[in-house]
PDB file of C-alpha atoms in Angstrom:
ATOM      1  CA  MET A 328     -13.604   9.363  13.876  1.00 39.00           C
ATOM      2  CA  SER A 329     -10.841   7.382  12.189  1.00 42.00           C
ATOM      3  CA  ALA A 330      -7.871   9.174  10.671  1.00 45.00           C
ATOM      4  CA  ALA A 331      -7.723   9.495   6.902  1.00 44.00           C
ATOM      5  CA  VAL A 332      -5.466   6.983   5.201  1.00 57.00           C
ATOM      6  CA  ASP A 333      -3.358   8.000   2.219  1.00 77.00           C
ATOM      7  CA  PRO A 334      -4.108   6.081  -0.991  1.00 85.00           C
ATOM      8  CA  PRO A 335      -1.807   3.058  -1.323  1.00 92.00           C
ATOM      9  CA  THR A 336       1.227   2.923  -3.585  1.00 95.00           C
ATOM     10  CA  LEU A 337       2.069  -0.035  -5.814  1.00 96.00           C
ATOM     11  CA  VAL A 338       5.702  -0.269  -6.925  1.00 97.00           C
ATOM     12  CA  PHE A 339       6.406  -2.776  -9.671  1.00 97.00           C
ATOM     13  CA  LEU A 340      10.005  -3.965  -9.795  1.00 98.00           C
ATOM     14  CA  VAL A 341      10.349  -5.566 -13.218  1.00 97.00           C
ATOM     15  CA  GLY A 342      13.219  -7.159 -15.076  1.00 96.00           C
ATOM     16  CA  PRO A 343      14.677 -10.495 -16.148  1.00 96.00           C
ATOM     17  CA  PRO A 344      15.409 -13.398 -13.785  1.00 95.00           C
ATOM     18  CA  ALA A 345      18.187 -12.808 -11.235  1.00 94.00           C
ATOM     19  CA  VAL A 346      18.499  -9.102 -12.021  1.00 96.00           C
ATOM     20  CA  GLY A 347      18.047  -8.321  -8.314  1.00 95.00           C
ATOM     21  CA  LYS A 348      14.348  -7.465  -8.041  1.00 95.00           C
ATOM     22  CA  MET A 349      13.765  -9.276  -4.754  1.00 94.00           C
ATOM     23  CA  THR A 350      16.953  -7.945  -3.160  1.00 96.00           C
ATOM     24  CA  VAL A 351      16.256  -4.369  -4.232  1.00 97.00           C
ATOM     25  CA  GLY A 352      12.648  -4.824  -3.123  1.00 97.00           C
ATOM     26  CA  HIS A 353      13.813  -5.961   0.309  1.00 96.00           C
ATOM     27  CA  GLU A 354      15.914  -2.797   0.647  1.00 97.00           C
ATOM     28  CA  LEU A 355      13.127  -0.584  -0.680  1.00 97.00           C
ATOM     29  CA  ALA A 356      10.650  -2.081   1.785  1.00 96.00           C
ATOM     30  CA  ALA A 357      13.015  -1.239   4.652  1.00 96.00           C
ATOM     31  CA  LEU A 358      13.300   2.359   3.438  1.00 96.00           C
ATOM     32  CA  THR A 359       9.609   2.986   2.758  1.00 95.00           C
ATOM     33  CA  GLY A 360       7.540   0.693   4.943  1.00 93.00           C
ATOM     34  CA  LEU A 361       5.828  -0.723   1.844  1.00 95.00           C
ATOM     35  CA  ARG A 362       5.360  -4.504   2.023  1.00 94.00           C
ATOM     36  CA  LEU A 363       7.411  -6.706  -0.318  1.00 95.00           C
ATOM     37  CA  PHE A 364       5.407  -9.244  -2.302  1.00 94.00           C
ATOM     38  CA  HIS A 365       7.946 -11.003  -4.514  1.00 90.00           C
ATOM     39  CA  ASN A 366       6.697 -13.194  -7.332  1.00 87.00           C
ATOM     40  CA  HIS A 367       8.011 -16.387  -5.750  1.00 87.00           C
ATOM     41  CA  HIS A 368       5.782 -15.992  -2.689  1.00 88.00           C
ATOM     42  CA  THR A 369       3.005 -17.442  -4.836  1.00 90.00           C
ATOM     43  CA  ILE A 370       5.149 -19.576  -7.167  1.00 89.00           C
ATOM     44  CA  GLU A 371       6.784 -21.601  -4.389  1.00 89.00           C
ATOM     45  CA  LEU A 372       3.448 -22.200  -2.665  1.00 90.00           C
ATOM     46  CA  VAL A 373       1.691 -23.513  -5.780  1.00 93.00           C
ATOM     47  CA  LEU A 374       4.691 -25.604  -6.882  1.00 91.00           C
ATOM     48  CA  ARG A 375       4.004 -27.801  -3.853  1.00 93.00           C
ATOM     49  CA  PHE A 376       0.864 -28.986  -5.656  1.00 95.00           C
ATOM     50  CA  PHE A 377       1.151 -28.426  -9.415  1.00 95.00           C
ATOM     51  CA  PRO A 378       3.966 -28.266 -11.991  1.00 93.00           C
ATOM     52  CA  PHE A 379       5.216 -24.900 -13.173  1.00 89.00           C
ATOM     53  CA  GLY A 380       3.190 -23.553 -16.077  1.00 89.00           C
ATOM     54  CA  SER A 381       0.376 -26.101 -15.810  1.00 95.00           C
ATOM     55  CA  PRO A 382      -3.202 -24.750 -16.040  1.00 96.00           C
ATOM     56  CA  PRO A 383      -3.894 -25.228 -12.296  1.00 96.00           C
ATOM     57  CA  PHE A 384      -0.548 -23.579 -11.480  1.00 94.00           C
ATOM     58  CA  GLN A 385      -1.372 -20.565 -13.664  1.00 93.00           C
ATOM     59  CA  ARG A 386      -4.882 -20.192 -12.258  1.00 94.00           C
ATOM     60  CA  LEU A 387      -3.829 -20.410  -8.616  1.00 95.00           C
ATOM     61  CA  VAL A 388      -0.824 -18.107  -8.919  1.00 94.00           C
ATOM     62  CA  GLY A 389      -2.949 -15.536 -10.730  1.00 92.00           C
ATOM     63  CA  GLU A 390      -5.796 -15.785  -8.230  1.00 94.00           C
ATOM     64  CA  PHE A 391      -3.547 -15.556  -5.157  1.00 94.00           C
ATOM     65  CA  ARG A 392      -1.757 -12.525  -6.558  1.00 94.00           C
ATOM     66  CA  ARG A 393      -5.000 -10.759  -7.456  1.00 95.00           C
ATOM     67  CA  ARG A 394      -6.433 -11.339  -3.986  1.00 95.00           C
ATOM     68  CA  VAL A 395      -3.312 -10.019  -2.247  1.00 95.00           C
ATOM     69  CA  PHE A 396      -3.435  -6.883  -4.403  1.00 95.00           C
ATOM     70  CA  GLU A 397      -7.121  -6.387  -3.602  1.00 95.00           C
ATOM     71  CA  GLU A 398      -6.704  -6.814   0.129  1.00 94.00           C
ATOM     72  CA  VAL A 399      -3.678  -4.508   0.336  1.00 94.00           C
ATOM     73  CA  ALA A 400      -5.380  -1.852  -1.812  1.00 93.00           C
ATOM     74  CA  GLU A 401      -8.400  -1.911   0.533  1.00 92.00           C
ATOM     75  CA  SER A 402      -6.352  -1.949   3.735  1.00 92.00           C
ATOM     76  CA  ASN A 403      -4.626   0.686   5.840  1.00 91.00           C
ATOM     77  CA  LEU A 404      -1.237  -0.512   4.605  1.00 93.00           C
ATOM     78  CA  PRO A 405       0.809   2.141   2.770  1.00 93.00           C
ATOM     79  CA  GLY A 406       1.197  -0.092  -0.264  1.00 93.00           C
ATOM     80  CA  LEU A 407       3.062  -2.898  -1.910  1.00 96.00           C
ATOM     81  CA  ILE A 408       6.267  -3.670  -3.804  1.00 97.00           C
ATOM     82  CA  PHE A 409       5.743  -6.441  -6.341  1.00 96.00           C
ATOM     83  CA  THR A 410       8.480  -8.135  -8.358  1.00 96.00           C
ATOM     84  CA  TYR A 411       7.691  -9.501 -11.797  1.00 95.00           C
ATOM     85  CA  VAL A 412       9.501 -10.961 -14.791  1.00 94.00           C
ATOM     86  CA  TRP A 413       7.700  -9.100 -17.585  1.00 95.00           C
ATOM     87  CA  ALA A 414       7.986 -10.475 -21.120  1.00 95.00           C
ATOM     88  CA  PHE A 415       7.519  -7.236 -23.061  1.00 95.00           C
ATOM     89  CA  ASP A 416       6.726  -9.150 -26.245  1.00 95.00           C
ATOM     90  CA  ASP A 417       3.914 -11.161 -24.612  1.00 94.00           C
ATOM     91  CA  PRO A 418       0.583  -9.265 -24.562  1.00 94.00           C
ATOM     92  CA  SER A 419      -0.723 -11.463 -21.746  1.00 92.00           C
ATOM     93  CA  ASP A 420       2.009 -10.140 -19.436  1.00 92.00           C
ATOM     94  CA  GLU A 421       1.052  -6.538 -20.174  1.00 94.00           C
ATOM     95  CA  ALA A 422      -2.600  -7.411 -19.531  1.00 94.00           C
ATOM     96  CA  ALA A 423      -1.697  -9.018 -16.191  1.00 93.00           C
ATOM     97  CA  VAL A 424       0.341  -6.002 -15.085  1.00 95.00           C
ATOM     98  CA  GLU A 425      -2.403  -3.583 -16.099  1.00 95.00           C
ATOM     99  CA  GLY A 426      -5.011  -5.674 -14.286  1.00 95.00           C
ATOM    100  CA  TRP A 427      -3.031  -5.591 -11.056  1.00 95.00           C
ATOM    101  CA  ALA A 428      -2.274  -1.887 -11.447  1.00 96.00           C
ATOM    102  CA  ASP A 429      -5.966  -1.103 -11.983  1.00 96.00           C
ATOM    103  CA  ILE A 430      -6.803  -2.633  -8.596  1.00 96.00           C
ATOM    104  CA  PHE A 431      -4.768   0.164  -6.982  1.00 95.00           C
ATOM    105  CA  ARG A 432      -5.709   2.911  -9.438  1.00 95.00           C
ATOM    106  CA  LYS A 433      -9.443   2.326  -8.911  1.00 94.00           C
ATOM    107  CA  ARG A 434      -8.909   2.966  -5.208  1.00 91.00           C
ATOM    108  CA  GLY A 435      -7.049   6.198  -5.854  1.00 92.00           C
ATOM    109  CA  GLY A 436      -3.645   4.569  -5.464  1.00 93.00           C
ATOM    110  CA  ARG A 437      -0.432   5.431  -7.212  1.00 95.00           C
ATOM    111  CA  VAL A 438       1.364   2.927  -9.466  1.00 97.00           C
ATOM    112  CA  VAL A 439       5.011   3.252 -10.504  1.00 97.00           C
ATOM    113  CA  PHE A 440       7.471   1.009 -12.322  1.00 98.00           C
ATOM    114  CA  ALA A 441      11.171   0.495 -11.634  1.00 98.00           C
ATOM    115  CA  GLU A 442      12.802  -1.576 -14.369  1.00 98.00           C
ATOM    116  CA  LEU A 443      16.085  -3.231 -13.439  1.00 98.00           C
ATOM    117  CA  GLU A 444      18.753  -4.226 -15.931  1.00 97.00           C
ATOM    118  CA  ALA A 445      22.062  -6.045 -15.450  1.00 97.00           C
ATOM    119  CA  SER A 446      24.574  -7.886 -17.592  1.00 97.00           C
ATOM    120  CA  LEU A 447      24.019 -11.569 -18.233  1.00 96.00           C
ATOM    121  CA  GLY A 448      27.245 -12.449 -16.425  1.00 96.00           C
ATOM    122  CA  GLU A 449      26.149 -10.597 -13.302  1.00 96.00           C
ATOM    123  CA  ARG A 450      22.694 -12.160 -13.426  1.00 96.00           C
ATOM    124  CA  LEU A 451      24.186 -15.643 -13.656  1.00 95.00           C
ATOM    125  CA  ARG A 452      26.273 -14.836 -10.582  1.00 94.00           C
ATOM    126  CA  ARG A 453      23.254 -13.518  -8.689  1.00 94.00           C
ATOM    127  CA  ASN A 454      21.266 -16.600  -9.675  1.00 92.00           C
ATOM    128  CA  GLU A 455      23.315 -18.526  -7.100  1.00 91.00           C
ATOM    129  CA  THR A 456      23.360 -16.078  -4.188  1.00 88.00           C
ATOM    130  CA  GLU A 457      22.456 -17.266  -0.701  1.00 89.00           C
ATOM    131  CA  PHE A 458      19.497 -14.887  -0.257  1.00 83.00           C
ATOM    132  CA  ARG A 459      17.950 -15.926  -3.575  1.00 86.00           C
ATOM    133  CA  LEU A 460      18.278 -19.629  -2.844  1.00 85.00           C
ATOM    134  CA  ALA A 461      16.908 -19.201   0.685  1.00 85.00           C
ATOM    135  CA  GLU A 462      13.773 -17.416  -0.583  1.00 84.00           C
ATOM    136  CA  LYS A 463      13.259 -19.496  -3.723  1.00 85.00           C
ATOM    137  CA  PRO A 464      13.605 -23.250  -3.173  1.00 84.00           C
ATOM    138  CA  SER A 465      12.768 -23.983  -6.805  1.00 81.00           C
ATOM    139  CA  LYS A 466      16.054 -22.283  -7.793  1.00 86.00           C
ATOM    140  CA  ARG A 467      18.255 -24.602  -5.713  1.00 85.00           C
ATOM    141  CA  ASP A 468      18.899 -26.992  -8.603  1.00 88.00           C
ATOM    142  CA  LEU A 469      21.539 -24.619  -9.941  1.00 92.00           C
ATOM    143  CA  ALA A 470      22.015 -26.265 -13.334  1.00 93.00           C
ATOM    144  CA  ALA A 471      18.284 -26.300 -14.034  1.00 92.00           C
ATOM    145  CA  SER A 472      17.885 -22.732 -12.772  1.00 92.00           C
ATOM    146  CA  ARG A 473      20.714 -21.507 -14.997  1.00 94.00           C
ATOM    147  CA  GLN A 474      19.181 -23.290 -17.984  1.00 95.00           C
ATOM    148  CA  ARG A 475      15.747 -21.739 -17.333  1.00 92.00           C
ATOM    149  CA  LEU A 476      17.328 -18.280 -17.074  1.00 94.00           C
ATOM    150  CA  LEU A 477      19.113 -18.684 -20.404  1.00 96.00           C
ATOM    151  CA  GLN A 478      16.014 -20.118 -22.073  1.00 95.00           C
ATOM    152  CA  ALA A 479      13.884 -17.210 -20.862  1.00 94.00           C
ATOM    153  CA  ASP A 480      16.438 -14.744 -22.257  1.00 95.00           C
ATOM    154  CA  ALA A 481      16.403 -16.521 -25.626  1.00 96.00           C
ATOM    155  CA  ARG A 482      12.622 -16.767 -25.828  1.00 95.00           C
ATOM    156  CA  TYR A 483      11.379 -13.408 -24.539  1.00 95.00           C
ATOM    157  CA  ARG A 484      12.255  -9.710 -24.510  1.00 96.00           C
ATOM    158  CA  LEU A 485      12.662  -9.192 -20.777  1.00 96.00           C
ATOM    159  CA  ASN A 486      13.652  -5.520 -20.772  1.00 95.00           C
ATOM    160  CA  SER A 487      11.810  -2.581 -22.334  1.00 95.00           C
ATOM    161  CA  ARG A 488      14.936  -1.424 -24.194  1.00 92.00           C
ATOM    162  CA  GLY A 489      13.994   2.167 -23.486  1.00 91.00           C
ATOM    163  CA  ALA A 490      10.450   1.948 -24.874  1.00 91.00           C
ATOM    164  CA  CYS A 491       9.014   3.389 -21.646  1.00 92.00           C
ATOM    165  CA  ASP A 492      11.665   6.035 -21.032  1.00 93.00           C
ATOM    166  CA  GLY A 493      10.185   9.482 -20.549  1.00 91.00           C
ATOM    167  CA  ARG A 494       7.130   8.264 -18.660  1.00 94.00           C
ATOM    168  CA  ASP A 495       6.617   9.885 -15.262  1.00 95.00           C
ATOM    169  CA  ASP A 496       5.761   6.501 -13.744  1.00 97.00           C
ATOM    170  CA  TRP A 497       8.789   4.639 -15.172  1.00 97.00           C
ATOM    171  CA  PHE A 498      12.413   4.452 -13.994  1.00 97.00           C
ATOM    172  CA  ARG A 499      14.976   2.278 -15.762  1.00 97.00           C
ATOM    173  CA  LEU A 500      18.074   1.443 -13.747  1.00 96.00           C
ATOM    174  CA  ASP A 501      21.176  -0.607 -14.589  1.00 97.00           C
ATOM    175  CA  THR A 502      22.123  -2.526 -11.456  1.00 96.00           C
ATOM    176  CA  THR A 503      25.130  -4.425 -12.852  1.00 97.00           C
ATOM    177  CA  ASP A 504      27.572  -2.515 -10.643  1.00 96.00           C
ATOM    178  CA  LEU A 505      25.063  -1.041  -8.205  1.00 96.00           C
ATOM    179  CA  ALA A 506      24.438  -2.282  -4.675  1.00 96.00           C
ATOM    180  CA  ALA A 507      20.832  -3.131  -3.884  1.00 96.00           C
ATOM    181  CA  ALA A 508      20.648  -0.485  -1.138  1.00 97.00           C
ATOM    182  CA  GLU A 509      21.795   2.219  -3.558  1.00 97.00           C
ATOM    183  CA  ALA A 510      19.326   1.054  -6.213  1.00 98.00           C
ATOM    184  CA  ALA A 511      16.517   1.230  -3.645  1.00 98.00           C
ATOM    185  CA  GLU A 512      17.575   4.725  -2.607  1.00 97.00           C
ATOM    186  CA  ARG A 513      17.517   5.906  -6.222  1.00 98.00           C
ATOM    187  CA  ILE A 514      14.037   4.452  -6.742  1.00 97.00           C
ATOM    188  CA  LEU A 515      12.789   6.153  -3.569  1.00 97.00           C
ATOM    189  CA  VAL A 516      14.180   9.506  -4.693  1.00 97.00           C
ATOM    190  CA  ARG A 517      13.008   9.161  -8.305  1.00 97.00           C
ATOM    191  CA  PHE A 518       9.395   8.581  -7.278  1.00 96.00           C
ATOM    192  CA  GLY A 519       9.383  10.661  -4.102  1.00 94.00           C
ATOM    193  CA  LEU A 520       8.325   7.666  -2.028  1.00 94.00           C
ATOM    194  CA  PRO A 521       7.838   8.230   1.698  1.00 90.00           C
ATOM    195  CA  ARG A 522      10.788   7.336   3.872  1.00 92.00           C
ATOM    196  CA  VAL A 523      10.353   5.496   7.150  1.00 88.00           C
ATOM    197  CA  THR A 524      11.778   7.483  10.027  1.00 81.00           C
ATOM    198  CA  CYS A 525      12.833   5.933  13.344  1.00 65.00           C
TER     199      CYS A 525
END
């Protein structure tokens, strides 16, 4: 008889570009044993074939993400940490997030959201960090990456501005002056996530 497996947990790390989602996710994965699936895992793969935002790009990125969520939710893995730039004023982003969350919820899984905020100056600094550029080749043209960051800020509302405060499944955290390891620790404590023990 196989041992019972706890339902998987899906942690969304959301926030604007270069707020530190991937770095915090890396730390949180080390603390919890959840696997990190950052949004550029799919973006960088598909960019090898199709331009950003093109219909084939959108279809493939969406399909790859959905399939990873499905396989993890059905597996013996404890869960997943997913990073996402959520435009709160774009209904299609909310629909995408809810669709991914439902994959876990339908299997009895738990879904929680950690929203990261940071000042624009700090985000512009983080946009050029070594870890970010190593993981995200499409960000290595620094001038273009900076321009895309500023354009995204001007075009979309990339933080909830407190609209989700008070929800049991939501934690909003300003990381401007907070180390990634400390941010991960606070997320773990806030949601009572399991801690890996040696």
